[in-house]
Amino acid sequence: MQEIRRNRARRIAALPAAALLLLANAPSFAAADSPWATAPAAPREAALHALNRLGFGPRPGDVERVIEMGLSRYVDQQLHPERIPDAGVERRLAEFPTLAMTTADLMETYEKPLREARRERKQELDREGGAGRDGTAAQAELEKLRQRIPPDRRPRRILEELSASRIVRAAESQRQLNEVLVDFWMNHFNVYANKGLDRILVASYERDVVRPRIWGKFQDLLMATARSPAMLFYLDNARSVADEAHRPALSGWRAGLFGRGRVRDADLQRIAKAGANAPTGLNENYARELLELHTLGVDGGYTEKDVTELARLLTGWSIDRRRDGGFVFRAALHDVGRKTVLGLDFPPGGGIEEGETMIRLLARHPSTARRIAWKLCQRLVADDPPKTLVDHVAQRFLSTGGDLRETLSAVVTSPEFQDPRYYRAKVKSPFEYAVSAVRAVGGSTDGRALAREIAQMGEPLYLCQPPTGYSEEARSWISSGALVARLNFALALAAGGLPGTGTDIPGLLSAEVERDHSGTVDALARALVGGDLSPETRATIEQRIAQGGSSAQLIAGLILGSPEFQRQ
């Protein structure tokens, strides 16, 4: 890792001043209007636009393929990924064994060794009289724990394989829109993989909760995330319980915290005091984000009282940690008092059906329809999408009962989607940028080095700590430091400097062009950005050529690092 950082520093230090002029174009990223706003909607540009928005950019030959098959047919194909063969990617996923493991297997293989190492270390500290407990040697203690666990049994492997597989899918899958939507919904229903058990639970969250439901009904996706152990742990609902006055009376007994057998009140109190993750009272975190982020939106018409009452509805929705780490409803910890949310009254004595009823109501709410429509339009059309389009998409959502395929179709078949004013009007996130660059140069990747580069550019996969998920807006990704990281990445990729990632830059050029350096820029510009380079970018590249930097790899790297390529 240190050698990678040293190479990165050497690459940027070795750049001539002319190359660094690319970074001076940063203000153009934030421009309100695309420089292609007045361009005609020619078939090639329309195909390129669709490939950029409905996927992670074209591979060599993709633009011509879409033109030949017809844009409408390509869009319809992407709207039905189940019809697209993708055996090649399925074979590649076999390289990541943790993807197929159950949560119980992951707990046994990766979480249990960590717990045992911690227990052994604690016993050692106890024998030593508590040495190191003041926190001054926290990093050393962490390293000691790591050394006790074989590399192939460390929980970090789950995140590494999950991140690498997401990159492989995005870079090589024929089901491009499907992968765009996985990225979209994993951000919409964000969980933070570095929070405790979510380092284990996040694998099942993507595989079993999100991926199977992104083409179905929003209600089903919302309900599945609400019952997901990863979400319940991340937003603390697994710890949310009713106060004593509102729990069901069980004649001195309560259901066990771990869903097996019963325990006396005294035992319940003892267990509740043990461990930072034991239930401690009402927790509003998930209820708040369910309203603010997942459904209605901050301006969706709910009150603080609604947040509290919804949290009461969701008490007892928890995780069975002793068995498979799955969802469990703990009736003995549920609030059975009267509740009112958004004007809907829930009489005393209810159970899990209260939360389910409310989730179904939220899934069908007009404010939810508008929020989902706005977010999809922002992802696929513009950072500030036109109101007429948002209204049209929201109406489709409502009229189809939240059918996500129909809702998405309303976006991508709209006149606004193909309006030239929105061509290249968005800036790629680091994930989109890195994957599109690999695709553009006809490359392949095992995803591992790319995951590190994406993190360096500011978007470590599965590691967005706020529940908002990563932003769709250009201003979130554009800064001088971010652009330096992107240019470093582009140069390393083009030079073949990323382990596990290959390119085919010579395949983008004819033999005649390779012998004529003056034609290399034009050929690579056509191949990588459709032929459109700003005068500033072209001048920068030509200046570098004049200084002796005429290799196709360097020119490709500079084009990949240009503002033109970073737009979509």
Coordinates of C-alpha atoms in Angstrom, one line a residue:
M1 CA 0.0 0.0 0.0
Q2 CA 2.9 2.4 0.8
E3 CA 4.4 1.7 -2.6
I4 CA 1.1 2.5 -4.3
R5 CA 1.0 5.8 -2.5
R6 CA 4.6 6.6 -3.4
N7 CA 3.9 5.8 -7.1
R8 CA 0.8 8.0 -7.0
A9 CA 2.9 10.9 -5.5
R10 CA 5.6 10.4 -8.2
R11 CA 3.0 10.4 -11.0
I12 CA 1.5 13.7 -10.0
A13 CA 4.9 15.3 -9.2
A14 CA 6.2 14.3 -12.6
L15 CA 3.3 16.0 -14.5
P16 CA 4.3 19.0 -16.5
A17 CA 2.6 22.3 -15.9
A18 CA 0.7 21.8 -19.1
A19 CA -1.0 18.6 -17.8
L20 CA -1.9 20.3 -14.5
L21 CA -3.9 22.9 -16.6
L22 CA -6.6 20.2 -16.8
L23 CA -7.3 20.8 -13.2
A24 CA -7.8 24.5 -13.9
N25 CA -11.0 23.5 -15.7
A26 CA -12.7 22.6 -12.5
P27 CA -15.3 25.5 -12.6
S28 CA -16.7 24.0 -15.8
F29 CA -17.8 21.0 -13.9
A30 CA -20.3 23.0 -11.9
A31 CA -21.7 24.9 -14.8
A32 CA -25.5 25.0 -14.8
D33 CA -25.8 24.2 -18.5
S34 CA -23.9 21.6 -20.4
P35 CA -21.7 22.9 -23.2
W36 CA -23.6 20.4 -25.5
A37 CA -26.9 22.0 -24.7
T38 CA -27.5 23.3 -28.2
A39 CA -26.1 20.3 -30.0
P40 CA -28.5 18.4 -32.2
A41 CA -29.7 15.0 -31.0
A42 CA -27.8 13.0 -33.5
P43 CA -28.0 9.2 -33.3
R44 CA -24.4 8.8 -32.1
E45 CA -24.8 11.4 -29.4
A46 CA -28.2 10.0 -28.3
A47 CA -26.7 6.5 -28.1
L48 CA -23.7 7.8 -26.1
H49 CA -26.0 9.7 -23.7
A50 CA -28.1 6.5 -23.1
L51 CA -25.0 4.4 -22.5
N52 CA -23.7 7.0 -20.0
R53 CA -27.0 7.4 -18.0
L54 CA -28.4 3.9 -18.2
G55 CA -25.1 2.3 -17.6
F56 CA -21.5 3.1 -16.7
G57 CA -20.5 4.3 -20.2
P58 CA -19.7 2.6 -23.4
R59 CA -17.1 -0.1 -24.1
P60 CA -15.5 0.1 -27.5
G61 CA -18.1 -0.7 -30.2
D62 CA -21.1 -0.1 -27.9
V63 CA -22.2 3.2 -29.5
E64 CA -22.3 1.6 -32.9
R65 CA -24.1 -1.5 -31.5
V66 CA -26.9 0.7 -30.0
I67 CA -27.3 2.7 -33.2
E68 CA -27.6 -0.5 -35.2
M69 CA -30.2 -2.1 -32.8
G70 CA -32.1 1.2 -32.3
L71 CA -32.2 3.3 -29.2
S72 CA -35.7 2.4 -28.2
R73 CA -34.9 -1.3 -28.4
Y74 CA -31.8 -0.8 -26.3
V75 CA -33.7 1.1 -23.6
D76 CA -36.4 -1.6 -23.6
Q77 CA -33.7 -4.3 -23.2
Q78 CA -32.2 -2.6 -20.3
L79 CA -35.6 -2.2 -18.6
H80 CA -35.8 -6.0 -18.6
P81 CA -32.5 -7.3 -17.4
E82 CA -33.9 -10.7 -16.7
R83 CA -33.9 -11.2 -20.5
I84 CA -30.2 -10.4 -21.0
P85 CA -27.7 -13.3 -20.7
D86 CA -24.9 -12.5 -18.3
A87 CA -23.1 -15.8 -17.8
G88 CA -19.7 -14.2 -18.1
V89 CA -20.2 -12.0 -15.0
E90 CA -21.8 -14.9 -13.1
R91 CA -18.6 -16.9 -13.7
R92 CA -16.5 -14.0 -12.5
L93 CA -18.5 -13.7 -9.3
A94 CA -17.3 -17.2 -8.3
E95 CA -14.0 -15.5 -7.5
F96 CA -15.7 -14.1 -4.4
P97 CA -16.8 -17.0 -2.2
T98 CA -18.2 -14.7 0.6
L99 CA -21.0 -13.6 -1.8
A100 CA -22.6 -17.0 -1.6
M101 CA -22.3 -17.5 2.1
T102 CA -25.3 -17.3 4.4
T103 CA -25.2 -14.8 7.3
A104 CA -24.9 -17.7 9.7
D105 CA -21.9 -19.0 7.8
L106 CA -20.3 -15.5 7.7
M107 CA -20.9 -15.1 11.4
E108 CA -19.2 -18.5 12.1
T109 CA -16.3 -17.9 9.7
Y110 CA -15.5 -14.2 10.2
E111 CA -17.2 -12.9 13.3
K112 CA -16.6 -15.8 15.7
P113 CA -12.8 -15.6 15.4
L114 CA -12.9 -11.9 16.1
R115 CA -15.0 -12.4 19.2
E116 CA -12.7 -15.2 20.4
A117 CA -9.6 -13.1 19.9
R118 CA -11.2 -10.2 21.9
R119 CA -12.2 -12.6 24.7
E120 CA -8.7 -14.0 24.9
R121 CA -7.1 -10.6 24.9
K122 CA -9.5 -9.4 27.6
Q123 CA -8.5 -12.4 29.7
E124 CA -4.8 -11.5 29.2
L125 CA -5.5 -7.9 30.2
D126 CA -7.3 -9.0 33.3
R127 CA -4.4 -11.2 34.3
E128 CA -2.1 -8.2 33.7
G129 CA -4.2 -6.0 35.9
G130 CA -6.0 -4.1 33.2
A131 CA -3.0 -2.8 31.3
G132 CA -3.8 -0.9 28.2
R133 CA -7.4 -0.2 29.2
D134 CA -6.9 3.6 29.3
G135 CA -7.1 3.7 25.5
T136 CA -3.6 5.0 25.0
A137 CA -2.6 1.9 23.1
A138 CA -5.8 1.4 21.2
Q139 CA -4.2 1.0 17.8
A140 CA -1.6 -1.4 19.2
E141 CA -4.4 -3.5 20.8
L142 CA -6.3 -3.5 17.4
E143 CA -3.2 -4.8 15.7
K144 CA -2.6 -7.5 18.3
L145 CA -6.2 -8.7 17.6
R146 CA -5.6 -8.7 13.9
Q147 CA -2.5 -10.8 14.3
R148 CA -4.5 -13.4 16.2
I149 CA -6.8 -14.0 13.2
P150 CA -5.6 -15.6 10.0
P151 CA -6.0 -13.2 7.0
D152 CA -8.6 -15.3 5.4
R153 CA -10.8 -15.3 8.5
R154 CA -10.9 -11.5 9.1
P155 CA -14.2 -9.8 8.7
R156 CA -12.6 -7.2 6.3
R157 CA -12.6 -9.8 3.6
I158 CA -16.4 -9.6 3.3
L159 CA -16.3 -5.9 2.5
E160 CA -13.3 -6.3 0.2
E161 CA -15.1 -9.0 -1.9
L162 CA -18.4 -7.2 -1.9
S163 CA -16.8 -4.0 -3.1
A164 CA -14.7 -5.8 -5.8
S165 CA -17.7 -7.8 -7.0
R166 CA -19.8 -4.6 -7.3
I167 CA -17.1 -3.1 -9.5
V168 CA -16.8 -6.2 -11.6
R169 CA -20.6 -6.3 -12.2
A170 CA -20.6 -2.6 -13.2
A171 CA -17.6 -2.9 -15.5
E172 CA -18.5 -6.1 -17.3
S173 CA -22.2 -6.8 -16.9
Q174 CA -24.5 -6.5 -19.9
R175 CA -27.3 -5.6 -17.5
Q176 CA -26.0 -2.1 -17.1
L177 CA -29.2 -0.4 -15.9
N178 CA -29.6 -3.0 -13.3
E179 CA -26.2 -2.2 -11.8
V180 CA -27.0 1.6 -11.9
L181 CA -30.2 0.9 -9.9
V182 CA -28.4 -1.3 -7.4
D183 CA -26.0 1.7 -6.8
F184 CA -29.0 4.0 -6.6
W185 CA -31.1 2.0 -4.1
M186 CA -28.1 1.1 -2.0
N187 CA -27.6 4.8 -1.5
H188 CA -31.3 5.5 -1.0
F189 CA -31.4 2.8 1.7
N190 CA -27.9 3.3 2.9
V191 CA -26.3 1.2 5.6
Y192 CA -22.7 1.8 7.0
A193 CA -20.7 -1.4 6.8
N194 CA -18.2 -0.3 9.4
K195 CA -20.7 -0.2 12.2
G196 CA -20.4 -3.3 14.3
L197 CA -22.3 -6.3 13.0
D198 CA -23.1 -4.6 9.7
R199 CA -19.6 -5.7 8.6
I200 CA -21.3 -9.1 8.4
L201 CA -24.9 -8.2 7.6
V202 CA -24.2 -5.9 4.6
A203 CA -23.5 -8.9 2.3
S204 CA -27.0 -10.4 2.7
Y205 CA -28.5 -6.9 2.7
E206 CA -27.4 -6.3 -0.9
R207 CA -27.9 -9.9 -2.1
D208 CA -31.1 -10.8 -0.4
V209 CA -32.9 -7.5 0.3
V210 CA -32.0 -4.9 -2.4
R211 CA -31.0 -6.7 -5.6
P212 CA -34.1 -9.0 -5.8
R213 CA -36.6 -6.2 -5.5
I214 CA -35.4 -3.2 -7.5
W215 CA -37.7 -4.1 -10.4
G216 CA -40.8 -4.9 -8.4
K217 CA -43.1 -2.8 -6.1
F218 CA -41.6 -0.1 -4.0
Q219 CA -43.7 -1.3 -1.1
D220 CA -42.0 -4.7 -1.1
L221 CA -38.5 -3.1 -1.2
L222 CA -39.4 -0.8 1.6
M223 CA -40.8 -3.6 3.7
A224 CA -37.8 -5.7 3.1
T225 CA -35.4 -3.0 4.2
A226 CA -37.5 -2.3 7.3
R227 CA -37.1 -6.0 8.3
S228 CA -33.5 -6.2 7.3
P229 CA -31.1 -6.9 10.2
A230 CA -28.5 -4.6 8.5
M231 CA -30.9 -1.6 8.6
L232 CA -32.2 -2.4 12.0
F233 CA -28.7 -2.6 13.4
Y234 CA -27.4 0.5 11.5
L235 CA -30.2 2.8 12.7
D236 CA -30.5 1.2 16.1
N237 CA -34.1 -0.1 15.8
A238 CA -32.9 -3.5 17.1
R239 CA -32.3 -1.7 20.4
S240 CA -35.6 0.2 20.5
V241 CA -38.1 -1.1 23.1
A242 CA -41.2 0.2 24.7
D243 CA -41.0 1.7 28.2
E244 CA -42.2 -0.5 31.0
A245 CA -45.6 1.1 31.2
H246 CA -46.4 0.2 27.6
R247 CA -45.1 -3.3 27.4
P248 CA -47.6 -6.2 27.5
A249 CA -48.3 -7.6 31.0
L250 CA -46.9 -11.2 31.3
S251 CA -47.4 -11.9 35.0
G252 CA -43.8 -11.3 35.9
W253 CA -42.3 -13.0 32.8
R254 CA -41.1 -11.5 29.5
A255 CA -40.0 -13.1 26.2
G256 CA -36.2 -13.6 26.1
L257 CA -34.1 -10.9 24.5
F258 CA -32.7 -13.5 22.1
G259 CA -36.1 -15.0 21.1
R260 CA -35.5 -18.4 22.8
G261 CA -37.4 -19.4 25.9
R262 CA -38.3 -17.0 28.7
V263 CA -36.5 -15.0 31.3
R264 CA -37.6 -13.5 34.6
D265 CA -37.8 -9.7 35.0
A266 CA -34.7 -9.7 37.1
D267 CA -32.8 -11.7 34.4
L268 CA -34.2 -9.3 31.7
Q269 CA -32.8 -6.3 33.6
R270 CA -29.4 -8.1 34.0
I271 CA -29.2 -8.9 30.4
A272 CA -30.3 -5.5 29.3
K273 CA -27.4 -4.0 31.2
A274 CA -24.9 -6.2 29.5
G275 CA -23.4 -5.1 26.2
A276 CA -23.6 -1.9 24.3
N277 CA -26.1 -3.3 21.9
A278 CA -28.7 -4.4 24.4
P279 CA -32.2 -2.8 24.2
T280 CA -32.1 0.5 26.2
G281 CA -35.5 2.2 25.4
L282 CA -37.2 4.0 22.6
N283 CA -34.9 4.8 19.7
E284 CA -36.2 7.2 17.0
N285 CA -33.3 6.9 14.5
Y286 CA -34.9 4.5 12.0
A287 CA -38.4 6.0 12.3
R288 CA -36.9 9.4 11.5
E289 CA -35.0 8.2 8.4
L290 CA -37.9 6.1 7.3
L291 CA -40.0 9.3 7.0
E292 CA -37.3 11.8 6.0
L293 CA -35.1 9.8 3.6
H294 CA -36.8 6.5 2.6
T295 CA -40.4 7.8 2.0
L296 CA -42.0 11.2 2.5
G297 CA -39.0 13.5 2.5
V298 CA -38.1 16.3 4.9
D299 CA -41.0 18.4 3.5
G300 CA -43.4 15.5 3.3
G301 CA -45.9 16.8 5.9
Y302 CA -45.0 14.8 9.0
T303 CA -44.3 16.2 12.5
E304 CA -41.9 15.4 15.3
K305 CA -44.8 13.7 17.1
D306 CA -45.2 11.5 14.0
V307 CA -41.6 10.4 14.3
T308 CA -42.0 9.4 18.0
E309 CA -45.3 7.6 17.4
L310 CA -43.8 5.7 14.4
A311 CA -40.8 4.7 16.6
R312 CA -43.3 3.3 19.1
L313 CA -45.0 1.3 16.3
L314 CA -41.7 -0.2 15.4
T315 CA -40.6 -1.3 18.9
G316 CA -39.7 -5.0 19.0
W317 CA -38.5 -5.1 15.4
S318 CA -35.1 -6.7 16.1
I319 CA -32.4 -9.2 15.3
D320 CA -32.0 -12.8 16.4
R321 CA -28.4 -12.8 17.2
R322 CA -28.2 -16.3 18.8
R323 CA -29.2 -18.2 15.7
D324 CA -29.0 -16.9 12.1
G325 CA -28.8 -13.1 12.6
G326 CA -32.2 -12.8 11.0
F327 CA -35.2 -10.6 11.7
V328 CA -37.3 -11.3 14.8
F329 CA -40.3 -9.5 16.3
R330 CA -40.1 -9.4 20.1
A331 CA -43.7 -9.0 21.1
A332 CA -42.7 -8.6 24.8
L333 CA -40.8 -5.5 24.0
H334 CA -43.4 -3.9 21.7
D335 CA -45.3 -0.8 22.7
V336 CA -48.9 -1.9 23.1
G337 CA -50.3 1.6 23.9
R338 CA -52.5 3.8 21.7
K339 CA -50.6 5.5 18.9
T340 CA -51.4 8.0 16.0
V341 CA -49.2 8.5 13.0
L342 CA -50.1 10.9 10.2
G343 CA -53.6 11.0 11.5
L344 CA -54.0 7.2 11.5
D345 CA -55.1 5.8 14.9
F346 CA -53.8 2.5 16.2
P347 CA -55.8 1.3 19.2
P348 CA -54.1 -0.4 22.2
G349 CA -53.0 -4.0 22.0
G350 CA -51.5 -4.2 18.5
G351 CA -48.3 -6.0 17.4
I352 CA -46.1 -6.3 14.4
E353 CA -49.1 -5.6 12.0
E354 CA -49.0 -1.9 13.2
G355 CA -45.6 -1.3 11.7
E356 CA -46.5 -3.3 8.6
T357 CA -49.6 -1.2 8.1
M358 CA -47.8 2.0 8.4
I359 CA -45.0 1.0 6.0
R360 CA -47.6 0.1 3.4
L361 CA -49.3 3.4 3.9
L362 CA -46.0 5.3 3.5
A363 CA -45.1 3.3 0.4
R364 CA -48.3 4.5 -1.3
H365 CA -48.2 8.1 0.0
P366 CA -48.2 11.0 -2.7
S367 CA -45.2 12.6 -0.9
T368 CA -43.3 9.3 -1.3
A369 CA -44.2 9.2 -5.0
R370 CA -42.8 12.6 -5.5
R371 CA -39.6 12.0 -3.5
I372 CA -38.8 8.7 -5.4
A373 CA -39.6 10.4 -8.7
W374 CA -37.4 13.4 -7.9
K375 CA -34.5 11.2 -6.9
L376 CA -34.7 9.0 -10.0
C377 CA -34.9 12.0 -12.3
Q378 CA -32.0 13.5 -10.5
R379 CA -29.9 10.4 -11.0
L380 CA -30.8 9.9 -14.7
V381 CA -31.6 13.4 -16.0
A382 CA -30.1 16.3 -14.1
D383 CA -29.1 17.4 -10.6
D384 CA -32.0 19.8 -10.7
P385 CA -34.6 17.9 -12.7
P386 CA -37.5 19.6 -14.5
K387 CA -40.7 19.8 -12.4
T388 CA -42.9 18.6 -15.3
L389 CA -40.9 15.4 -15.6
V390 CA -40.9 14.8 -11.8
D391 CA -44.7 15.3 -11.8
H392 CA -45.1 12.9 -14.7
V393 CA -43.0 10.2 -13.0
A394 CA -44.7 10.6 -9.6
Q395 CA -48.1 10.1 -11.3
R396 CA -46.8 6.9 -12.9
F397 CA -45.6 5.7 -9.5
L398 CA -49.0 6.3 -8.0
S399 CA -51.1 4.9 -10.9
T400 CA -49.1 1.7 -10.9
G401 CA -49.1 1.1 -7.2
G402 CA -45.4 1.9 -6.9
D403 CA -44.3 -0.4 -9.7
L404 CA -40.6 0.5 -10.0
R405 CA -40.1 -0.8 -13.6
E406 CA -43.0 1.3 -14.8
T407 CA -41.8 4.3 -12.8
L408 CA -38.3 4.0 -14.2
S409 CA -39.7 3.6 -17.7
A410 CA -41.5 6.9 -17.3
V411 CA -38.1 8.6 -16.8
V412 CA -36.1 7.0 -19.6
T413 CA -38.8 7.1 -22.3
S414 CA -39.6 10.8 -21.6
P415 CA -38.7 13.6 -24.0
E416 CA -36.7 15.2 -21.2
F417 CA -34.4 12.2 -20.9
Q418 CA -33.2 12.7 -24.5
D419 CA -33.3 16.5 -24.4
P420 CA -29.8 17.6 -25.6
R421 CA -29.7 20.3 -22.9
Y422 CA -29.1 17.5 -20.4
Y423 CA -26.3 15.8 -22.4
R424 CA -23.2 15.6 -20.3
A425 CA -24.9 17.9 -17.7
K426 CA -24.0 15.6 -14.8
V427 CA -20.6 14.8 -13.2
K428 CA -19.7 11.2 -12.6
S429 CA -19.3 10.1 -9.0
P430 CA -15.9 8.4 -8.2
F431 CA -17.5 4.9 -8.7
E432 CA -19.1 5.9 -12.0
Y433 CA -15.9 7.6 -13.1
A434 CA -13.5 4.7 -12.4
V435 CA -15.8 2.0 -13.9
S436 CA -16.5 4.1 -17.0
A437 CA -12.8 4.7 -17.5
V438 CA -12.1 0.9 -17.4
R439 CA -15.0 0.3 -19.9
A440 CA -13.9 3.1 -22.2
V441 CA -10.4 1.6 -22.7
G442 CA -11.7 -1.9 -23.3
G443 CA -10.3 -3.0 -20.0
S444 CA -11.1 -5.7 -17.4
T445 CA -10.6 -5.7 -13.7
D446 CA -10.8 -7.9 -10.6
G447 CA -12.1 -4.8 -8.8
R448 CA -9.7 -4.9 -5.8
A449 CA -7.3 -2.1 -6.8
L450 CA -10.1 -0.1 -8.3
A451 CA -12.0 -0.2 -5.0
R452 CA -9.0 1.4 -3.3
E453 CA -8.8 4.0 -6.0
I454 CA -12.5 4.8 -5.7
A455 CA -12.0 5.3 -2.0
Q456 CA -9.1 7.6 -2.6
M457 CA -11.3 9.7 -4.8
G458 CA -13.8 10.0 -2.0
E459 CA -16.4 7.2 -2.3
P460 CA -15.4 4.1 -0.4
L461 CA -18.1 1.6 -1.3
Y462 CA -20.5 0.6 1.6
L463 CA -18.8 3.1 3.9
C464 CA -21.0 6.2 3.7
Q465 CA -21.6 6.9 7.4
P466 CA -24.6 9.3 7.2
P467 CA -27.9 7.6 6.3
T468 CA -28.3 10.0 3.3
G469 CA -26.0 7.8 1.2
Y470 CA -23.6 9.4 -1.3
S471 CA -24.8 12.5 -3.1
E472 CA -25.9 12.7 -6.8
E473 CA -24.9 16.3 -7.1
A474 CA -21.8 17.5 -8.9
R475 CA -20.8 19.9 -6.2
S476 CA -20.3 17.0 -3.8
W477 CA -17.5 15.5 -5.9
I478 CA -15.6 18.5 -7.3
S479 CA -12.7 20.0 -5.5
S480 CA -9.0 20.5 -6.3
G481 CA -8.0 17.4 -4.2
A482 CA -10.7 15.2 -5.8
L483 CA -9.6 16.3 -9.3
V484 CA -5.9 15.5 -8.5
A485 CA -7.0 12.0 -7.3
R486 CA -9.0 11.5 -10.5
L487 CA -6.1 12.6 -12.8
N488 CA -3.7 10.3 -10.8
F489 CA -6.1 7.4 -11.3
A490 CA -6.5 8.1 -15.0
L491 CA -2.8 8.2 -15.7
A492 CA -2.2 5.0 -13.6
L493 CA -5.0 3.2 -15.4
A494 CA -3.8 4.2 -18.9
A495 CA -0.2 3.3 -18.0
G496 CA -1.2 -0.2 -16.8
G497 CA -0.3 0.7 -13.2
L498 CA -3.3 -0.8 -11.4
P499 CA -2.9 -4.4 -10.2
G500 CA -5.6 -6.7 -11.5
T501 CA -6.8 -4.2 -14.1
G502 CA -5.9 -4.3 -17.7
T503 CA -6.5 -2.0 -20.7
D504 CA -6.5 -2.2 -24.5
I505 CA -5.6 1.3 -25.5
P506 CA -3.8 0.1 -28.7
G507 CA -7.1 -1.5 -29.7
L508 CA -8.6 1.9 -29.9
L509 CA -6.2 3.0 -32.6
S510 CA -5.5 1.8 -36.1
A511 CA -1.9 1.0 -37.1
E512 CA -1.8 4.1 -39.3
V513 CA -2.8 6.3 -36.4
E514 CA -0.1 4.7 -34.1
R515 CA 2.6 5.7 -36.6
D516 CA 1.2 9.2 -36.9
H517 CA 1.2 10.8 -33.5
S518 CA -0.7 13.9 -34.7
G519 CA -3.7 11.7 -35.3
T520 CA -3.6 9.9 -31.9
V521 CA -5.3 12.7 -30.0
D522 CA -8.2 12.8 -32.5
A523 CA -8.6 9.1 -32.5
L524 CA -8.5 8.7 -28.7
A525 CA -10.9 11.7 -28.3
R526 CA -13.4 10.0 -30.6
A527 CA -13.0 6.7 -28.8
L528 CA -13.1 8.0 -25.3
V529 CA -15.4 11.1 -25.3
G530 CA -17.1 11.0 -28.7
G531 CA -14.7 13.5 -30.3
D532 CA -15.5 16.5 -28.2
L533 CA -12.6 18.1 -26.4
S534 CA -12.6 21.7 -25.2
P535 CA -9.9 24.1 -26.6
E536 CA -8.3 24.1 -23.2
T537 CA -8.0 20.4 -23.0
R538 CA -6.7 20.0 -26.5
A539 CA -4.1 22.7 -25.9
T540 CA -2.9 21.0 -22.8
I541 CA -2.5 17.7 -24.5
E542 CA -0.8 19.2 -27.5
Q543 CA 1.6 21.1 -25.2
R544 CA 2.5 17.8 -23.6
I545 CA 3.1 16.2 -27.0
A546 CA 5.4 19.1 -27.8
Q547 CA 7.4 18.3 -24.7
G548 CA 8.0 14.8 -25.8
G549 CA 5.0 13.0 -24.2
S550 CA 3.4 11.5 -27.3
S551 CA 2.7 8.0 -26.1
A552 CA -0.9 6.8 -26.6
Q553 CA -1.1 5.8 -22.9
L554 CA -0.2 9.3 -21.7
I555 CA -2.6 10.9 -24.1
A556 CA -5.4 8.5 -23.1
G557 CA -4.7 9.2 -19.5
L558 CA -5.0 13.0 -20.0
I559 CA -8.3 12.6 -21.9
L560 CA -9.6 10.3 -19.2
G561 CA -8.7 12.9 -16.6
S562 CA -10.3 15.8 -18.5
P563 CA -13.6 17.5 -17.6
E564 CA -15.1 16.1 -20.9
F565 CA -14.7 12.5 -19.8
Q566 CA -15.8 13.2 -16.2
R567 CA -19.2 14.5 -17.4
Q568 CA -22.0 12.1 -18.3

